[in-house]
Amino acid sequence: MKKVGVVGFTGVMGAGIVQLCAQSGYEVVGYSRDPERTRKALAVIEKHLGRLVDKEKITAEDKAAALSRISATDEMNGLAACDLVIESAVEDMNLKKSVFTELDGVCRPDAILATNTSSLSIIDLAMATRRPNQVLGLHFFNPAPLMPLLEVVKTIATSDETLEAGKAFGESLGKTIIVARDAPGYIVNTLLIPYLLNAIRMLDRGQAGHEDIDTAIKAGLNYPMGPLQVADYIGLDSLLFIANIMYEESKEPQYAAPPLLKKMVTAGWLGRKSGKGFYEYR
Ligand code: CAA
């Protein structure tokens, strides 16, 4: 694989995936129809690469080379020459299905189509194409360039060749690979989501304050962030969406969204991206 396309590249995850692929030597094409969001996403990638230069993690030449490998397109057709396209659009099944149908129409017959969805059924997306055997999940963690893990997700229709290609691609990005089944939450979120929701329930019933809950986990378990910080980092709307899907699928009470989470999303307190969640952000 040489050329990678990313749909939804102006979102936090999409931009991180573009940056990671470019840093790993791939030509990357980011698709977005919004020129203003495209400009902002490219500026964010440049800023992150600049911080890596400041911290002497990469050289100024590495930064320039990575940026030279990134291009943007506002037409799906601009992804026609890609060997792999990773969809990282918002978690909306109908939107994602139409993206997959469009990609199937423009991409080469041998191209692999992947989704970064954390909760939606991948076989549903695969069946929106005429190549379900060449569709799989590549689930990255935020921030994609820094987090070591990649969950490679196989549906019942994914071919062995596609799975192996997905694993080899992840390894070429320097990721630690685990293979998961196409079930909501895969491995990480099946464990993470109940933990985050429990922290919110604990706050809601007044058992502890938000800073104490986070400090307990950081200092007691040596996690880099506490659960409420992670929730703000993921985005409370995304967390609510993932929890709802997992609850719908399993009907297990551990995935039922706490009222406080719903109220915060209704109030527009979405975490870091809106400037307010369990914490305030400038
Ligand atoms: N490229 C390079 N650097 C980036 C970056 C990017 N795309 N995005 C963020 N960073 C850097 C920032 O520049 C910042 O560094 P500076 O302050 O030097 O500018 C740094 O990340 C964040 O600041 P920290 O002081 O927290 O940095 P750190 O080195 O101590 O740790 C961390 C960063 C890796 C994010 C660490 O805090 C961590 O591991 N946190 C946990 C994150 C986590 O749990 N992610 C998973 C969420 S779940 C998910 O994504 C999947 C899902 O389906 C819900």
Tab-separated table of N, CA, C and O and ligand atoms in Angstrom, residues 12-13 15-17 19-20 23 44-45 47-49 51-52 55 57 91 116-119 139-148 151 185-186 188-189 192-193 196 223-226 229-231 233-235 238-239 242 272, ligand 1:
chain	number	residue	atom	x	y	z
A	12	VAL	N	-11.319	15.310	14.799
A	12	VAL	CA	-10.116	15.074	15.610
A	12	VAL	C	-9.452	13.750	15.226
A	12	VAL	O	-8.241	13.677	14.992
A	13	MET	N	-10.259	12.688	15.119
A	13	MET	CA	-9.687	11.372	14.796
A	13	MET	C	-9.146	11.352	13.371
A	13	MET	O	-8.048	10.861	13.123
A	15	ALA	N	-8.086	13.789	11.419
A	15	ALA	CA	-6.847	14.564	11.265
A	15	ALA	C	-5.666	13.809	11.875
A	15	ALA	O	-4.562	13.792	11.314
A	16	GLY	N	-5.908	13.153	13.013
A	16	GLY	CA	-4.846	12.366	13.656
A	16	GLY	C	-4.401	11.207	12.767
A	16	GLY	O	-3.206	10.899	12.665
A	17	ILE	N	-5.368	10.577	12.097
A	17	ILE	CA	-5.038	9.440	11.221
A	17	ILE	C	-4.243	9.928	9.999
A	17	ILE	O	-3.264	9.303	9.590
A	19	GLN	N	-2.314	12.574	9.879
A	19	GLN	CA	-0.968	12.908	10.362
A	19	GLN	C	-0.110	11.649	10.539
A	19	GLN	O	1.035	11.586	10.096
A	20	LEU	N	-0.707	10.644	11.191
A	20	LEU	CA	0.008	9.393	11.457
A	20	LEU	C	0.454	8.723	10.152
A	20	LEU	O	1.606	8.277	10.030
A	23	GLN	N	3.238	10.697	8.535
A	23	GLN	CA	4.496	10.519	9.268
A	23	GLN	C	5.119	9.147	8.985
A	23	GLN	O	6.311	8.959	9.112
A	44	VAL	N	-4.015	22.374	12.134
A	44	VAL	CA	-3.849	21.603	13.384
A	44	VAL	C	-2.744	20.549	13.202
A	44	VAL	O	-1.881	20.372	14.078
A	45	ILE	N	-2.756	19.874	12.041
A	45	ILE	CA	-1.722	18.857	11.788
A	45	ILE	C	-0.341	19.518	11.792
A	45	ILE	O	0.609	19.016	12.407
A	47	LYS	N	0.525	22.207	13.323
A	47	LYS	CA	0.855	22.605	14.702
A	47	LYS	C	1.379	21.410	15.502
A	47	LYS	O	2.392	21.496	16.183
A	48	HIS	N	0.682	20.256	15.380
A	48	HIS	CA	1.119	19.065	16.123
A	48	HIS	C	2.506	18.604	15.670
A	48	HIS	O	3.346	18.233	16.496
A	49	LEU	N	2.740	18.651	14.355
A	49	LEU	CA	4.069	18.252	13.860
A	49	LEU	C	5.123	19.231	14.370
A	49	LEU	O	6.238	18.833	14.734
A	51	ARG	N	5.054	20.854	17.224
A	51	ARG	CA	5.323	20.532	18.642
A	51	ARG	C	6.281	19.338	18.741
A	51	ARG	O	7.133	19.288	19.616
A	52	LEU	N	6.096	18.370	17.816
A	52	LEU	CA	6.988	17.200	17.833
A	52	LEU	C	8.423	17.618	17.485
A	52	LEU	O	9.383	17.062	18.020
A	55	LYS	N	9.866	19.306	20.499
A	55	LYS	CA	10.220	18.322	21.545
A	55	LYS	C	11.317	17.365	21.069
A	55	LYS	O	11.626	16.387	21.746
A	57	LYS	N	11.226	15.138	18.852
A	57	LYS	CA	10.763	13.770	18.558
A	57	LYS	C	10.938	13.494	17.066
A	57	LYS	O	11.109	12.351	16.652
A	91	GLU	N	-20.507	9.412	13.823
A	91	GLU	CA	-21.104	8.085	14.061
A	91	GLU	C	-22.586	8.066	13.680
A	91	GLU	O	-23.462	8.022	14.552
A	116	ASN	N	-13.308	3.629	10.954
A	116	ASN	CA	-12.785	3.867	12.301
A	116	ASN	C	-13.925	3.883	13.328
A	116	ASN	O	-13.739	4.303	14.457
A	117	THR	N	-15.108	3.406	12.937
A	117	THR	CA	-16.227	3.451	13.888
A	117	THR	C	-15.881	2.706	15.181
A	117	THR	O	-15.189	1.685	15.159
A	118	SER	N	-16.380	3.232	16.304
A	118	SER	CA	-16.100	2.548	17.574
A	118	SER	C	-17.293	1.729	18.028
A	118	SER	O	-17.191	0.985	18.993
A	119	SER	N	-18.439	1.842	17.351
A	119	SER	CA	-19.608	1.150	17.883
A	119	SER	C	-20.575	0.624	16.824
A	119	SER	O	-21.336	-0.301	17.111
A	139	HIS	N	-9.723	0.562	14.148
A	139	HIS	CA	-10.172	1.449	15.229
A	139	HIS	C	-8.967	2.043	15.956
A	139	HIS	O	-8.251	1.340	16.677
A	140	PHE	N	-8.770	3.349	15.741
A	140	PHE	CA	-7.651	4.077	16.343
A	140	PHE	C	-8.103	4.710	17.661
A	140	PHE	O	-9.291	4.854	17.928
A	141	PHE	N	-7.132	5.133	18.444
A	141	PHE	CA	-7.409	5.767	19.741
A	141	PHE	C	-6.861	7.194	19.728
A	141	PHE	O	-5.822	7.460	19.119
A	142	ASN	N	-7.558	8.073	20.391
A	142	ASN	CA	-7.231	9.495	20.369
A	142	ASN	C	-6.181	9.842	21.434
A	142	ASN	O	-6.388	9.486	22.596
A	143	PRO	N	-5.091	10.509	21.095
A	143	PRO	CA	-4.680	11.002	19.779
A	143	PRO	C	-4.003	9.912	18.948
A	143	PRO	O	-3.035	9.276	19.418
A	144	ALA	N	-4.496	9.730	17.727
A	144	ALA	CA	-4.056	8.599	16.900
A	144	ALA	C	-2.537	8.532	16.694
A	144	ALA	O	-1.982	7.432	16.698
A	145	PRO	N	-1.839	9.660	16.534
A	145	PRO	CA	-0.393	9.528	16.317
A	145	PRO	C	0.360	9.059	17.563
A	145	PRO	O	1.483	8.575	17.450
A	146	LEU	N	-0.245	9.217	18.752
A	146	LEU	CA	0.496	8.897	19.984
A	146	LEU	C	0.076	7.581	20.625
A	146	LEU	O	0.886	6.925	21.283
A	147	MET	N	-1.192	7.200	20.505
A	147	MET	CA	-1.670	6.012	21.216
A	147	MET	C	-1.181	4.751	20.495
A	147	MET	O	-1.343	4.623	19.283
A	148	PRO	N	-0.598	3.795	21.234
A	148	PRO	CA	0.045	2.655	20.574
A	148	PRO	C	-0.919	1.636	19.942
A	148	PRO	O	-0.517	0.919	19.033
A	151	GLU	N	-7.092	-1.479	17.013
A	151	GLU	CA	-7.978	-2.649	16.964
A	151	GLU	C	-8.336	-2.903	15.492
A	151	GLU	O	-8.909	-2.031	14.833
A	185	GLY	N	-18.177	-2.091	20.576
A	185	GLY	CA	-17.199	-1.890	21.645
A	185	GLY	C	-15.906	-2.648	21.449
A	185	GLY	O	-14.923	-2.338	22.110
A	186	TYR	N	-15.923	-3.663	20.579
A	186	TYR	CA	-14.722	-4.483	20.364
A	186	TYR	C	-14.160	-4.915	21.725
A	186	TYR	O	-14.908	-5.400	22.563
A	188	VAL	N	-11.571	-2.780	23.687
A	188	VAL	CA	-11.287	-1.659	24.602
A	188	VAL	C	-12.581	-1.028	25.131
A	188	VAL	O	-12.742	-0.864	26.344
A	189	ASN	N	-13.503	-0.672	24.242
A	189	ASN	CA	-14.682	0.051	24.713
A	189	ASN	C	-15.625	-0.812	25.545
A	189	ASN	O	-16.384	-0.298	26.366
A	192	LEU	N	-13.900	-0.048	28.676
A	192	LEU	CA	-13.775	1.382	28.997
A	192	LEU	C	-15.116	2.055	29.294
A	192	LEU	O	-15.224	2.841	30.250
A	193	ILE	N	-16.132	1.764	28.479
A	193	ILE	CA	-17.390	2.532	28.595
A	193	ILE	C	-18.056	2.332	29.969
A	193	ILE	O	-18.420	3.321	30.621
A	196	LEU	N	-16.146	4.468	32.495
A	196	LEU	CA	-16.400	5.911	32.401
A	196	LEU	C	-17.797	6.244	32.935
A	196	LEU	O	-17.976	7.226	33.662
A	223	TYR	N	-2.832	5.643	35.940
A	223	TYR	CA	-3.346	5.926	34.592
A	223	TYR	C	-2.949	7.367	34.235
A	223	TYR	O	-2.931	8.224	35.130
A	224	PRO	N	-2.667	7.657	32.941
A	224	PRO	CA	-2.261	9.034	32.600
A	224	PRO	C	-3.372	10.056	32.798
A	224	PRO	O	-3.113	11.225	33.060
A	225	MET	N	-4.627	9.625	32.642
A	225	MET	CA	-5.761	10.536	32.835
A	225	MET	C	-6.804	9.831	33.688
A	225	MET	O	-6.944	8.607	33.602
A	226	GLY	N	-7.586	10.628	34.445
A	226	GLY	CA	-8.707	10.054	35.179
A	226	GLY	C	-9.888	9.845	34.233
A	226	GLY	O	-9.902	10.370	33.113
A	229	GLN	N	-11.608	13.021	32.863
A	229	GLN	CA	-10.745	13.676	31.865
A	229	GLN	C	-10.825	12.932	30.530
A	229	GLN	O	-10.888	13.541	29.464
A	230	VAL	N	-10.818	11.598	30.602
A	230	VAL	CA	-10.907	10.805	29.363
A	230	VAL	C	-12.256	11.050	28.695
A	230	VAL	O	-12.336	11.206	27.471
A	231	ALA	N	-13.324	11.112	29.510
A	231	ALA	CA	-14.661	11.356	28.949
A	231	ALA	C	-14.678	12.699	28.210
A	231	ALA	O	-15.162	12.789	27.074
A	233	TYR	N	-12.171	14.157	26.922
A	233	TYR	CA	-11.247	14.017	25.788
A	233	TYR	C	-11.942	13.331	24.609
A	233	TYR	O	-11.803	13.738	23.458
A	234	ILE	N	-12.711	12.287	24.907
A	234	ILE	CA	-13.449	11.562	23.853
A	234	ILE	C	-14.531	12.463	23.273
A	234	ILE	O	-14.804	12.452	22.073
A	235	GLY	N	-15.156	13.269	24.135
A	235	GLY	CA	-16.326	14.081	23.737
A	235	GLY	C	-17.554	13.422	24.336
A	235	GLY	O	-17.806	12.233	24.111
A	238	SER	N	-20.017	11.891	21.880
A	238	SER	CA	-19.545	10.602	21.338
A	238	SER	C	-19.713	9.502	22.384
A	238	SER	O	-20.145	8.386	22.063
A	239	LEU	N	-19.366	9.832	23.634
A	239	LEU	CA	-19.495	8.836	24.705
A	239	LEU	C	-20.953	8.396	24.848
A	239	LEU	O	-21.244	7.186	24.944
A	242	ILE	N	-21.920	6.146	21.900
A	242	ILE	CA	-21.350	4.798	21.989
A	242	ILE	C	-22.105	3.994	23.058
A	242	ILE	O	-22.464	2.830	22.859
A	272	ARG	N	-13.775	18.759	25.904
A	272	ARG	CA	-12.742	19.663	25.363
A	272	ARG	C	-13.191	20.437	24.139
A	272	ARG	O	-12.901	21.612	23.988
B	1	CAA	N1	0.340	14.681	17.417
B	1	CAA	C1	1.342	14.936	18.270
B	1	CAA	N2	1.140	15.324	19.552
B	1	CAA	C2	-0.149	15.444	19.962
B	1	CAA	C3	-1.242	15.175	19.128
B	1	CAA	C4	-0.950	14.795	17.800
B	1	CAA	N3	-1.927	14.577	16.919
B	1	CAA	N4	-2.391	15.379	19.813
B	1	CAA	C5	-2.031	15.752	21.068
B	1	CAA	N5	-0.678	15.797	21.139
B	1	CAA	C6	0.126	16.195	22.273
B	1	CAA	C7	-0.060	17.669	22.582
B	1	CAA	O1	0.746	18.453	21.724
B	1	CAA	C8	0.379	17.739	24.029
B	1	CAA	O2	1.751	17.945	24.123
B	1	CAA	P1	2.337	19.410	24.509
B	1	CAA	O3	1.665	19.821	25.781
B	1	CAA	O4	3.801	19.164	24.646
B	1	CAA	O5	1.995	20.289	23.358
B	1	CAA	C9	0.110	16.315	24.526
B	1	CAA	O6	-0.298	15.516	23.442
B	1	CAA	C10	-0.981	16.310	25.550
B	1	CAA	O7	-0.458	16.841	26.719
B	1	CAA	P2	-0.022	15.918	27.934
B	1	CAA	O8	0.766	16.781	28.866
B	1	CAA	O9	-1.243	15.221	28.468
B	1	CAA	O10	0.987	14.915	27.188
B	1	CAA	P3	1.498	13.497	27.649
B	1	CAA	O11	2.701	13.263	26.806
B	1	CAA	O12	1.650	13.424	29.112
B	1	CAA	O13	0.351	12.438	27.263
B	1	CAA	C11	-1.390	11.374	26.099
B	1	CAA	C12	-0.428	12.567	26.165
B	1	CAA	C13	-0.728	10.299	25.221
B	1	CAA	C14	-2.650	11.875	25.408
B	1	CAA	C15	-1.684	10.789	27.516
B	1	CAA	O14	-2.209	11.815	28.325
B	1	CAA	C16	-2.660	9.633	27.461
B	1	CAA	O15	-2.314	8.531	27.129
B	1	CAA	N6	-3.951	9.895	27.799
B	1	CAA	C17	-5.016	8.909	27.693
B	1	CAA	C18	-5.733	9.118	26.362
B	1	CAA	C19	-6.780	8.080	26.141
B	1	CAA	O16	-7.273	7.413	27.020
B	1	CAA	N7	-7.145	7.932	24.838
B	1	CAA	C20	-8.108	6.950	24.439
B	1	CAA	C21	-9.499	7.546	24.424
B	1	CAA	S1	-10.661	6.326	23.919
B	1	CAA	C22	-10.662	6.410	22.234
B	1	CAA	O17	-10.013	7.211	21.607
B	1	CAA	C23	-11.442	5.406	21.479
B	1	CAA	C24	-12.890	5.388	21.551
B	1	CAA	O18	-13.504	4.693	20.720
B	1	CAA	C25	-13.707	6.102	22.521
